[in-house]
XYZ file of C-alpha atoms in Angstrom:
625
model
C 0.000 0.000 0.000
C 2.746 2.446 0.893
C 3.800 5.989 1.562
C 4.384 8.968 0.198
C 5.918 12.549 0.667
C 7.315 15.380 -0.955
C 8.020 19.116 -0.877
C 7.635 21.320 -3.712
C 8.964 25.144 -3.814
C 9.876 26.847 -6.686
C 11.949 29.888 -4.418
C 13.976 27.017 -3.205
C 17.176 25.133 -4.320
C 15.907 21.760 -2.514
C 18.841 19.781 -4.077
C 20.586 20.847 -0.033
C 17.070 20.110 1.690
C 17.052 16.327 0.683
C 17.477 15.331 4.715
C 14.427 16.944 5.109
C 12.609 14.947 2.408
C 14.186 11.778 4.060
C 13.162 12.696 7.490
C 9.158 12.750 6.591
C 9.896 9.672 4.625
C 10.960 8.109 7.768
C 7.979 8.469 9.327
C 5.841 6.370 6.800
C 8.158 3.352 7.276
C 5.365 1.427 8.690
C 3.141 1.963 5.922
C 6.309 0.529 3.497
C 8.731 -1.093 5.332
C 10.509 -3.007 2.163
C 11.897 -0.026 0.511
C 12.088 4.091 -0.017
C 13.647 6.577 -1.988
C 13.469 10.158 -2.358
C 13.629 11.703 -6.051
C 15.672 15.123 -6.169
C 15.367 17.803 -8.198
C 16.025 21.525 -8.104
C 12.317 22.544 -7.110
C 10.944 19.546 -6.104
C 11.423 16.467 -3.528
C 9.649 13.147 -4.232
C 9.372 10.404 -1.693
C 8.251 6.992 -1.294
C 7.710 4.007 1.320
C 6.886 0.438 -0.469
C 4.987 -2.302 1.055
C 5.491 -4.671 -2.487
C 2.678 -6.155 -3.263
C 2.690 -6.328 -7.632
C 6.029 -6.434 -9.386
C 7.669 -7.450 -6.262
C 11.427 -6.695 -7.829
C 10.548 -4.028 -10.954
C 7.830 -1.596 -9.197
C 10.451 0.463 -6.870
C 9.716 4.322 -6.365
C 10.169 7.126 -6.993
C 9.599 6.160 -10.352
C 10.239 7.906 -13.594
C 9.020 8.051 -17.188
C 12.619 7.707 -18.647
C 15.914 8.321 -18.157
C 15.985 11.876 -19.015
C 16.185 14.683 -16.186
C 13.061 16.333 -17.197
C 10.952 13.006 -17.386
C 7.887 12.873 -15.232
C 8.292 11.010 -11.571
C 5.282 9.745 -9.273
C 5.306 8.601 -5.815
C 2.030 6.257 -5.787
C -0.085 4.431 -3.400
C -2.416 2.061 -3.231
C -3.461 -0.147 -6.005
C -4.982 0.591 -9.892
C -7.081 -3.109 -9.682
C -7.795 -2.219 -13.846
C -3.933 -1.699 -14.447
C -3.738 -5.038 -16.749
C -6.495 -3.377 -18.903
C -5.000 -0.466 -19.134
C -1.535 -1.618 -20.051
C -2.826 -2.751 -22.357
C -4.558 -0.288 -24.050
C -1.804 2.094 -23.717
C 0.579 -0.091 -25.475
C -1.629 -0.330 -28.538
C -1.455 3.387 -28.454
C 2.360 2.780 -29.060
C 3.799 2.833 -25.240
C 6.608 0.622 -23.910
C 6.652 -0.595 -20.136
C 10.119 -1.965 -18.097
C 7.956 -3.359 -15.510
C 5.003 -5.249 -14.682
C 3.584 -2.628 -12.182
C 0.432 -1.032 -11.714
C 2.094 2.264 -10.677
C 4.047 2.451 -14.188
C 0.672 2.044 -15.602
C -0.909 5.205 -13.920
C 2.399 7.115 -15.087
C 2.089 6.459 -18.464
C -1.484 6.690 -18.861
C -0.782 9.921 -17.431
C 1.262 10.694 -20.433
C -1.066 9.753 -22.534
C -4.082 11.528 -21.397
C -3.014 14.367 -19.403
C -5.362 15.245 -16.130
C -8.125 13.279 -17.268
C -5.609 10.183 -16.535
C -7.615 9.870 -13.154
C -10.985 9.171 -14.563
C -9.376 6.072 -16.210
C -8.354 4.083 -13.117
C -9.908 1.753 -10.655
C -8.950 1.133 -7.550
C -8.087 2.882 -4.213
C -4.966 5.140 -4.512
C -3.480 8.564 -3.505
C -0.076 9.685 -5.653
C 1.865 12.876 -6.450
C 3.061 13.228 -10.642
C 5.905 15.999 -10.936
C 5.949 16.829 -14.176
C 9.397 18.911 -14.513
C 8.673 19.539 -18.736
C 5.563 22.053 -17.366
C 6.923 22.651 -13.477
C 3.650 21.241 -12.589
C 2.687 19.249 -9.623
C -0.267 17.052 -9.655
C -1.513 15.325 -6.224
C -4.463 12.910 -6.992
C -6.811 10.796 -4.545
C -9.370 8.174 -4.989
C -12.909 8.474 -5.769
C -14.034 7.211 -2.382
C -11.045 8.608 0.018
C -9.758 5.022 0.628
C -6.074 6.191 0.449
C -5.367 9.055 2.260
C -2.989 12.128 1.315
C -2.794 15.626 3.199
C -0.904 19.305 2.163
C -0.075 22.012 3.527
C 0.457 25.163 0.938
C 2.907 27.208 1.630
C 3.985 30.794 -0.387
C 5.909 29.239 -3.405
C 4.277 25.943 -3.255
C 3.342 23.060 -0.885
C 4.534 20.271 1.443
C 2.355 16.942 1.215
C 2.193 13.543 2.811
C 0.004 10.223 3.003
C -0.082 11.544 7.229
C -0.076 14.251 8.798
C 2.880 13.109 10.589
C 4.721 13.214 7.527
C 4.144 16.943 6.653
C 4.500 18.066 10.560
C 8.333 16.304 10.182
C 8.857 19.347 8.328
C 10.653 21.695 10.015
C 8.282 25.049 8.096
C 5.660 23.398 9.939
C 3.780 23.292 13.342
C 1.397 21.417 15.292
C -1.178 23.613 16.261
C -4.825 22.903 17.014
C -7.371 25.713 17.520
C -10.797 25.398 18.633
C -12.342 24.134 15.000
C -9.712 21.385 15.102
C -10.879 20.476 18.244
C -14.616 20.681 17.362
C -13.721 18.279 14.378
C -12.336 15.988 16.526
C -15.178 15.695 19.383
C -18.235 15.963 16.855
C -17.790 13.540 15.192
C -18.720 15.139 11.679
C -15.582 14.414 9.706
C -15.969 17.088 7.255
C -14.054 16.662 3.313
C -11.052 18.268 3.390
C -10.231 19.165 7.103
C -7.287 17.656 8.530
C -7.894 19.173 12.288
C -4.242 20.546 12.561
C -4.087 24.711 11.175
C -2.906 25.151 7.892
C -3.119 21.518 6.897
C -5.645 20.145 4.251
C -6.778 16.850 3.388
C -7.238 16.297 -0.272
C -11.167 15.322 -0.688
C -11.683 12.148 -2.399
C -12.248 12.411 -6.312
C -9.923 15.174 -6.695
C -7.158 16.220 -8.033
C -5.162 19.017 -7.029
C -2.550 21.058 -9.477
C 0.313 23.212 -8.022
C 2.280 25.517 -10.789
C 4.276 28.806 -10.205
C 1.003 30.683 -11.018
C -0.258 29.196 -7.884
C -3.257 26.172 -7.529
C -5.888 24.225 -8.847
C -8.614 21.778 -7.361
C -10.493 19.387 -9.877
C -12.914 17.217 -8.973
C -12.573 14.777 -11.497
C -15.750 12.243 -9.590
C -18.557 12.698 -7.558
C -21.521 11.218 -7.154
C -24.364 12.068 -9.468
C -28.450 11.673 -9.551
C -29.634 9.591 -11.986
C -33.205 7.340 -12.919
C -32.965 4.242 -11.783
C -34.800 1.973 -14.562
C -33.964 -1.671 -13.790
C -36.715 -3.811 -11.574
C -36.234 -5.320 -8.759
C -34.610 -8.897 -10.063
C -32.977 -7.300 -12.337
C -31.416 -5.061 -9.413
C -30.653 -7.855 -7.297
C -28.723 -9.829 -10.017
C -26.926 -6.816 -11.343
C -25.720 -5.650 -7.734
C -24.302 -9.900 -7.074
C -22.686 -9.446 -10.988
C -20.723 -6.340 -9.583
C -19.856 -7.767 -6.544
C -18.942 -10.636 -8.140
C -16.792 -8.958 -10.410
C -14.544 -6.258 -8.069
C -14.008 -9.459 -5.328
C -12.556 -11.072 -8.242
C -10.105 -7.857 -9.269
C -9.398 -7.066 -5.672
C -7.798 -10.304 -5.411
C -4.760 -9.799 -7.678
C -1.458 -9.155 -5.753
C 1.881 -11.357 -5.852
C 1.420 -11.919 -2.400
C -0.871 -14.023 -0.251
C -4.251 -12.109 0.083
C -7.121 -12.977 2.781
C -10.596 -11.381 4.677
C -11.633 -9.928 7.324
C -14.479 -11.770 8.711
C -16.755 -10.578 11.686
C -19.834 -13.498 10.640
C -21.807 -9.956 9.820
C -23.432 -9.663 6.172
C -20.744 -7.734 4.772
C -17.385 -9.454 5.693
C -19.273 -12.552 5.002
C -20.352 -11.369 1.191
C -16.827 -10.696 0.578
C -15.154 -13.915 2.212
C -17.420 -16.251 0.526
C -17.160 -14.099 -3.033
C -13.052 -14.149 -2.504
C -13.460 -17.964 -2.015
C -15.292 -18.824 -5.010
C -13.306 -16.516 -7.198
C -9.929 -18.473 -5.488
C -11.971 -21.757 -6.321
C -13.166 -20.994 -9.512
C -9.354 -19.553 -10.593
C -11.703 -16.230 -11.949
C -9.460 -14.006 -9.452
C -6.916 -14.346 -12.690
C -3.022 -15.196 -12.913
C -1.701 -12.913 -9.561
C -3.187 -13.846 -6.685
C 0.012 -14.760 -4.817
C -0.008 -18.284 -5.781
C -3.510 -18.797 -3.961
C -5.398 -19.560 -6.123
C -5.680 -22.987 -5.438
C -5.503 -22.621 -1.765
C -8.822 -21.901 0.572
C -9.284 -18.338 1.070
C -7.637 -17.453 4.321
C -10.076 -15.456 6.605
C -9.508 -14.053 10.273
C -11.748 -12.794 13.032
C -11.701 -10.942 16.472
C -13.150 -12.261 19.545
C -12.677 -11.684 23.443
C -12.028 -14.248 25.787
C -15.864 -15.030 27.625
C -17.251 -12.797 25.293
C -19.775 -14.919 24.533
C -20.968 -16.159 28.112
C -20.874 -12.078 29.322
C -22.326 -10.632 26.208
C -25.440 -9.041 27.092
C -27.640 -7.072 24.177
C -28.064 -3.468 23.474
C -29.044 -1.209 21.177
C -25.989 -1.449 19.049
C -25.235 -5.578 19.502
C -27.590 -8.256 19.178
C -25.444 -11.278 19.544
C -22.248 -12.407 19.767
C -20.249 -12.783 16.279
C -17.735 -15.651 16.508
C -20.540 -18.468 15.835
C -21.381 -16.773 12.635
C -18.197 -16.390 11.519
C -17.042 -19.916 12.613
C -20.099 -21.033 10.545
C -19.232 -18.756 7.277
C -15.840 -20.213 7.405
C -16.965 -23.663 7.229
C -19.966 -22.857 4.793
C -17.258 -21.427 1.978
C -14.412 -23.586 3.045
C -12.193 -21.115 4.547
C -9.460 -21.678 6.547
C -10.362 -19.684 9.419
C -8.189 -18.027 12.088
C -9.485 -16.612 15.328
C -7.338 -14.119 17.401
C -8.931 -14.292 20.780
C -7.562 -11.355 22.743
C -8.249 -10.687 26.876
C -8.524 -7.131 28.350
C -4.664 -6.962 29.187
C -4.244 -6.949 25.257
C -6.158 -4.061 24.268
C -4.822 -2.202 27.639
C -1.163 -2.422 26.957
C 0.101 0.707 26.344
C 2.133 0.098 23.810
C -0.615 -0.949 21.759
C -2.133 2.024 22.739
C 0.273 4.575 21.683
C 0.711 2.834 18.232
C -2.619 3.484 17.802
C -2.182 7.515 18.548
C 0.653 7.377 16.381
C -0.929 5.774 13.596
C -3.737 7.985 13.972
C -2.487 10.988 14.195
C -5.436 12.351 16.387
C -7.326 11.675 19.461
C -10.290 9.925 17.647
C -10.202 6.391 18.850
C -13.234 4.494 19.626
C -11.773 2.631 22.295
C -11.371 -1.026 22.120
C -12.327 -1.263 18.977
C -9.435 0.509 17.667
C -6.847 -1.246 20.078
C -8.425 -5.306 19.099
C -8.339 -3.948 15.323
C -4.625 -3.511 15.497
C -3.700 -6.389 17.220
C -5.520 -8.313 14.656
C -4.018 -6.924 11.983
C -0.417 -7.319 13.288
C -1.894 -11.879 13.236
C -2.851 -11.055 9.501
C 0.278 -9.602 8.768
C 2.167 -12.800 9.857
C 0.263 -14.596 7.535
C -0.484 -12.325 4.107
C -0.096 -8.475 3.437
C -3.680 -7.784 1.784
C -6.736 -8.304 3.517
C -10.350 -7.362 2.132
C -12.656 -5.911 4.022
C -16.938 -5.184 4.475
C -16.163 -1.257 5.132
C -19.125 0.489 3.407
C -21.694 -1.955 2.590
C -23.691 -0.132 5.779
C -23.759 3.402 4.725
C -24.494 2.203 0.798
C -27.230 -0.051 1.396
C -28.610 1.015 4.476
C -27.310 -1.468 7.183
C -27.216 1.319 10.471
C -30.017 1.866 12.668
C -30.146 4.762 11.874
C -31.553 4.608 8.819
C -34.342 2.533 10.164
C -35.379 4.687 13.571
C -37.845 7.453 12.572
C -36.229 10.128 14.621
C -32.863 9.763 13.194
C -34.659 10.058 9.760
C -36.507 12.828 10.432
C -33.720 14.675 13.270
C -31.928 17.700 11.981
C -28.417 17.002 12.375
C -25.933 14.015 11.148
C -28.168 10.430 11.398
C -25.143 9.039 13.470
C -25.313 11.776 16.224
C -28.532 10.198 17.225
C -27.051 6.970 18.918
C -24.239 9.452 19.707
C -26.972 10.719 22.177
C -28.905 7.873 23.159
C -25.655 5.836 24.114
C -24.240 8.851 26.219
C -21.514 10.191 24.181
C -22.833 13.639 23.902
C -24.670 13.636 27.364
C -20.628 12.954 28.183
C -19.509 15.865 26.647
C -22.121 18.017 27.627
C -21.356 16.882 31.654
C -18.062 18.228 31.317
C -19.186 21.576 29.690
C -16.669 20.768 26.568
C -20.281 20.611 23.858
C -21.291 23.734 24.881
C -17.861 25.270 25.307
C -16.786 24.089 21.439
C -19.671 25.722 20.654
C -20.541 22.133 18.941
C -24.370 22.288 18.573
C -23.536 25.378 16.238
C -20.752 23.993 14.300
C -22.544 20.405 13.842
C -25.332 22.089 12.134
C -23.268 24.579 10.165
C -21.455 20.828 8.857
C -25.017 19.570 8.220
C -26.125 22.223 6.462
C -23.269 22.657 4.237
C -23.487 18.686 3.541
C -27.191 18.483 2.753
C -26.063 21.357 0.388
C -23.590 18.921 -1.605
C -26.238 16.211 -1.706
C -27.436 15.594 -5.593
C -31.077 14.851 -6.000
C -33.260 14.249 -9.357
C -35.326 16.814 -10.242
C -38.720 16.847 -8.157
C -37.514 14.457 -5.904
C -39.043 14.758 -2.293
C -40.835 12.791 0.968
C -39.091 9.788 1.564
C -36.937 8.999 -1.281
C -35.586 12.450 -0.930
C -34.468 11.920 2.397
C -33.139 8.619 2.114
C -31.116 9.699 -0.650
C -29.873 12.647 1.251
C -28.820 10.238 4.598
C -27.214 8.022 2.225
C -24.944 10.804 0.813
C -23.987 12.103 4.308
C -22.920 8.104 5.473
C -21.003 7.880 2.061
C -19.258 11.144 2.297
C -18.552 11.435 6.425
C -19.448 8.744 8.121
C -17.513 6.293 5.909
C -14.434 8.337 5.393
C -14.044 8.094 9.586
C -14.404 4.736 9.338
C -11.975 4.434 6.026
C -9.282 6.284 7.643
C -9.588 4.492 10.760
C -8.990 1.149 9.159
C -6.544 2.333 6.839
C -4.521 3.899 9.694
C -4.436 1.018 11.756
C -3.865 -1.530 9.326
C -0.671 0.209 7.407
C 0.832 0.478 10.926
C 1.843 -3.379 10.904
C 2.278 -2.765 6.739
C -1.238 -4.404 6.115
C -3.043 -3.595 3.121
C -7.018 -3.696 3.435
C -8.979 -3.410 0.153
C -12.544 -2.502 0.218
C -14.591 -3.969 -2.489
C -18.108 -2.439 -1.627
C -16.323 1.205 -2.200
C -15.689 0.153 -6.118
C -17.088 3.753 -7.299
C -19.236 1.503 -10.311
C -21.125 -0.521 -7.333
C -21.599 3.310 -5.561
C -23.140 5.100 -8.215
C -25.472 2.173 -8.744
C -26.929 1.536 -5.462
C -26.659 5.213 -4.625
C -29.300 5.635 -6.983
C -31.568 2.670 -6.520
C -34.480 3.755 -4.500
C -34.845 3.183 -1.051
C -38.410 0.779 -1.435
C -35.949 -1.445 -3.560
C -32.911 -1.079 -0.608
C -35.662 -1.962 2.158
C -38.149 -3.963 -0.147
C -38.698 -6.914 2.626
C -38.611 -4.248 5.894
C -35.375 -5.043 6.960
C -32.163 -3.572 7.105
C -29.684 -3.991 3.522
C -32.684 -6.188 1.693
C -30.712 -5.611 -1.596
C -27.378 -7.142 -0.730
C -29.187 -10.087 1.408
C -30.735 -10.942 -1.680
C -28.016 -10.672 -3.723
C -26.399 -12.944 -1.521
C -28.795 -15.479 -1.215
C -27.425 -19.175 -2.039
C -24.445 -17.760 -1.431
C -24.324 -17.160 2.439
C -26.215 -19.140 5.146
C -29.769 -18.350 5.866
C -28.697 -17.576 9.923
C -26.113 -15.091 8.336
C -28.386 -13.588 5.600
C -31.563 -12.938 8.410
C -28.907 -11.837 11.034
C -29.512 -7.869 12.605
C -26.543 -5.674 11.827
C -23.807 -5.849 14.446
C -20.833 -2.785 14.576
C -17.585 -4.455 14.855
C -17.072 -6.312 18.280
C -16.075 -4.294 21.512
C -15.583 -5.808 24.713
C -18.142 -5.501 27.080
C -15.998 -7.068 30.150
C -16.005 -4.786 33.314
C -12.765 -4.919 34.185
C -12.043 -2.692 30.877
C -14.464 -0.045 32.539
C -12.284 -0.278 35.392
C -9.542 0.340 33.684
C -10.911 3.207 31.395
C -11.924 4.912 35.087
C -8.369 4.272 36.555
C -6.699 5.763 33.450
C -8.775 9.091 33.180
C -8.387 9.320 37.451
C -4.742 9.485 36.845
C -4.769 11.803 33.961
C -6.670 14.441 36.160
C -4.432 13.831 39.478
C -1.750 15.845 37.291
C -2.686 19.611 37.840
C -0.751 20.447 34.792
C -2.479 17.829 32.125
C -2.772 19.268 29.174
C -6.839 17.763 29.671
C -7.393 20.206 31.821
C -7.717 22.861 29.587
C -10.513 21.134 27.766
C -12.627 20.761 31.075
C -11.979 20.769 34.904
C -11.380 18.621 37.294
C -14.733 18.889 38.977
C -16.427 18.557 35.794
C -14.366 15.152 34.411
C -14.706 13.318 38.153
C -18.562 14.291 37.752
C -18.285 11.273 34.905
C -16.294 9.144 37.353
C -19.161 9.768 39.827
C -21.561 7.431 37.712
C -22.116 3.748 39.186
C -20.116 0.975 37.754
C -21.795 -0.364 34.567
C -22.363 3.078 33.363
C -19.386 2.811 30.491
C -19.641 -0.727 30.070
C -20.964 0.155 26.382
C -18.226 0.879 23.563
C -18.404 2.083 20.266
C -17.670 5.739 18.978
C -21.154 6.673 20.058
C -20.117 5.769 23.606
C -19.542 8.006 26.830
C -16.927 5.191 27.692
C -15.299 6.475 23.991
C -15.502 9.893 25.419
C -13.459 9.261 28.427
C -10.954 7.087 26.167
C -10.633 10.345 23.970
C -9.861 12.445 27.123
C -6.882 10.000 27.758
C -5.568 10.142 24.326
C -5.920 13.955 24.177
C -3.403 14.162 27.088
C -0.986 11.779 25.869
C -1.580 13.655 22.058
C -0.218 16.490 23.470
C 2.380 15.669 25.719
C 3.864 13.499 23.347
C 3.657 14.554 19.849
C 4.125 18.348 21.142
C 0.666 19.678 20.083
C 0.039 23.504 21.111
C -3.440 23.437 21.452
C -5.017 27.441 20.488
C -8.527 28.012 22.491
């Protein structure tokens, strides 16, 4: 999957600065610890971090067009799953490759076609093209936000980076967080192109971005569109399994061993038992690692007596490990389990590699501790994983699109288990929703989304709305949850692919209406049918579970423990966020009260107030109120 950074100036010789370049390099070795490089030139620094995963010996970067000085160079991420097709097309158009990489591909179609390059490819990616024949820079990201890739402009150019930690390794750059920073990182809105720390900018998904001496440009090359939907129901249904069926099969290519993550919900399930008939049925094509006659390799999370303390709530019905035991064996899978206990997702060095990896104090809790520790089992036995992320918020899997006052509430459908499960009652106990000023800045973020959202003409009532909560999961909610998984699973140099955010399968089901999405009452009806015959019936009729969090007391305990002696230290940075008084008024609350996770969660909220003081103390934050 890899990393990338660079530096452009044009009032700069950078040919001296190349330490610099090296030094936010360094900090993406996680996300490619088999190689790096950093491209020099008089204006402009290119770097890269490799995780190998096609062309294991020929696709090194920085890589160049040719071998003369003023031939394009990218620094690429991610993978182009419609390189092969491109290839070759571009060679009939007279082109001549050296390797058998996917990230030579996007150069030279790139040289073919200019800007309009991006439209052409398929996959998840974020990459930098300096093109020294026009001095121009080009940084590009993925229709869907998969891969992420930040800037920060500067007077005669810009600094960029797949992290932020990459761009604040630069020494013309600073760590600051003022109070909309902070409000974007307790509300929970996750707006498109914020990046929480001042003066740094996230580039939004579908665009590119183009950086000249006669300053900038932003593109948006892809967004989601309103269109008639004409097909019927069965015709829907059997269209939606042909796509699926299709981008499992193209997300499986890699020359290195490639497996699932399976939780026994609809979702990971769809894609584990797709990936093993496309493995069976050799449709996954040529590079697959030399899997493809090997059962598809699939690994869950579970916590030790999770399933004789689990207890049901508005968020989990059931335990998951039975379903996904019973997937495994319904596809033929050869299924892995990595059982954790609460001393694993407490250790603190899991904990801070979390922080780091993130970047931010936005953890959910648990859930982001178990994820990691899961991926680092994956990573012993592949380097790409896929993945369930965005089936939810495409066909309408969260509760919230099924409880009538999310639907009809005026604010982001998520904040309403945000209040019911404490998270904002949290917040508000300590005085830090009021003093954010967050009920004003969450609706100033709603309204400016509900602004974005396209509609067909005359559209209103119900399928109106639908469409509109569909937009807001697709282009928030889900880029939380995207950069959350991506985060945590290039920190142990694990690739995760996520079929259901293939842009073709988005603009469909975006625009099939919502009787079709719901047409049997339930939650996701389209992609249950779609997997019927291929999934068990249990699995298929299952309620919609998050991902697991542990629900054992003794976690509670320590969550209470952790924030008590955070607050004992008059000088914790916490303290400017809320009081003493006001954070022990949350410890006051009777054992049980936190024993819910989740990002909804007051038991999140107190995990946040943790990770803001260690933020700060350790990655030097100055935090502006």
């Amino acid at each position: 999957m890899c990393g990338l950074a660079g530096w452009l100036s044009f009032q700069r010789d950078l040919t001296v600065h190349t330490s610099i370049a090296a030094e936010m390099n360094s900090t993406l070795e996680c996300r490619g610890p088999d190689a790096g490089g950093v491209w020099t030139s008089e204006h402009a620094l290119i770097a890269h971090r490799r995780l190998a995963i096609i062309d294991l010996e020929g696709g090194k970067q920085p890589m160049t067009s040719a071998e003369a000085s003023d031939a394009p160079v990218i620094t690429y991420t991610g993978e182009t799953y419609n390189y092969r097709e491109l290839r070759e097309e571009l060679r009939d158009l007279g082109h001549e490759f050296r390797t058998e990489s996917d990230t030579e591909v996007v150069l030279r179609a790139y040289l073919e076609w200019g800007v309009a390059f991006a439209e052409r490819l398929t996959g998840i990616y974020a990459l930098a093209i300096w093109d020294p024949r026009t001095e121009e820079l080009l940084l590009v990201r993925d229709r869907m936000g998969v891969k992420p890739l930040y800037y920060w402009p500067t007077a005669d150019g810009v600094i960029f980076g797949s992290e932020p930690k990459a761009i604040l390794a630069h020494p013309d750059t600073e760590a600051v967080v003022d109070a909309e920073g902070l409000r974007e990182i307790f509300g929970i809105v996750k707006t498109p192109g914020h990046a929480v720390f001042r003066g740094m900018r996230e580039v939004r998904p579908g665009t590119l971005l183009r950086f000249s001496r006669s300053g900038s440009e932003e593109i948006r090359y892809w967004q989601l569109t309103a269109h008639e939907h004409t097909d019927d129901l069965d015709t829907t249904i059997a269209h939606v399994r042909t796509l699926l069926e299709e981008i499992v099969s193209s997300q499986l290519v890699a020359d290195v061993t490639v497996g699932t993550l399976l939780s026994g919900g609809l979702d990971s399930s769809a894609v584990t038992a797709l990936a093993a008939r496309a493995l069976a049925d050799g449709a996954a094509g040529p590079d697959t690692g030399g899997d493809a006659a090997k059962p598809v390799l699939a690994f869950s999370v579970d916590f030790k007596g999770h399933n004789e303390r689990f207890k049901s709530n508005v968020q989990w019905a059931d335990p998951d490990t039975p379903f996904a035991v019973e997937v495994a064996e319904h596809v033929g899978a050869e299924h892995i389990i990595v059982e954790l206990d609460t001393a694993d997702v407490l250790d603190q060095d899991v904990r801070d590699q979390v922080l780091r990896a993130q970047d931010l104090p936005v953890s959910t809790g648990d859930m982001e501790y178990s994820l990691l520790v899961l991926c680092r089992a994956l990573k012993e036995r592949m380097t790409v994983a896929l993945s369930g992320e965005a089936a939810d918020e495409l066909f309408g899997g969260y509760t919230w699109f099924h409880d009538r006052e999310a639907v009809e509430g005026d604010t982001f459908p998520w904040h309403h288990p945000f209040e019911k499960a404490g998270g904002i009652g949290a917040l508000r106990a300590i005085g830090l929703w009021d003093r954010l000023g967050l009920t004003e800045y969450v609706k100033q973020r709603y309204t400016e989304a509900l602004e974005e959202v396209p509609k067909l003409p005359g559209e209103s009532g119900e399928p109106e709305r639908m469409r509109e909560l569909t937009y807001l999961n697709l282009t928030r909610w889900e880029n939380f949850l995207l950069d959350r998984k991506d985060r945590i699973s290039m920190a142990t140099a694990l690739e995760v692919r996520v079929p259901f955010t293939d842009h073709r399968l988005v603009e469909y089901v975006y625009n099939t209406p919502w009787e079709m999405k719901s047409f049997d009452g339930r939650e996701k009806s389209l992609l249950r049918a779609a997997m019927r015959g291929v999934l068990p019936d249990s699995v298929l009729d299952r309620k919609k579970n998050p991902y697991p969090s542990t629900q054992d007391s003794g976690y509670e305990r320590a969550v209470r423990e952790r924030v008590e002696a955070v607050i004992a230290d008059e000088t914790a940075p916490v303290l400017r966020l809320a009081s003493r008084a006001e954070i022990e008024r949350l410890l006051d609350e009777p054992e049980g009260t936190y024993a819910m996770g989740g990002p909804w969660s007051a038991r999140a909220v107190l995990e946040r107030l943790v990770e803001f003081n260690t933020w700060v103390k350790i990655h030097g934050v100055r935090v502006e109120l």
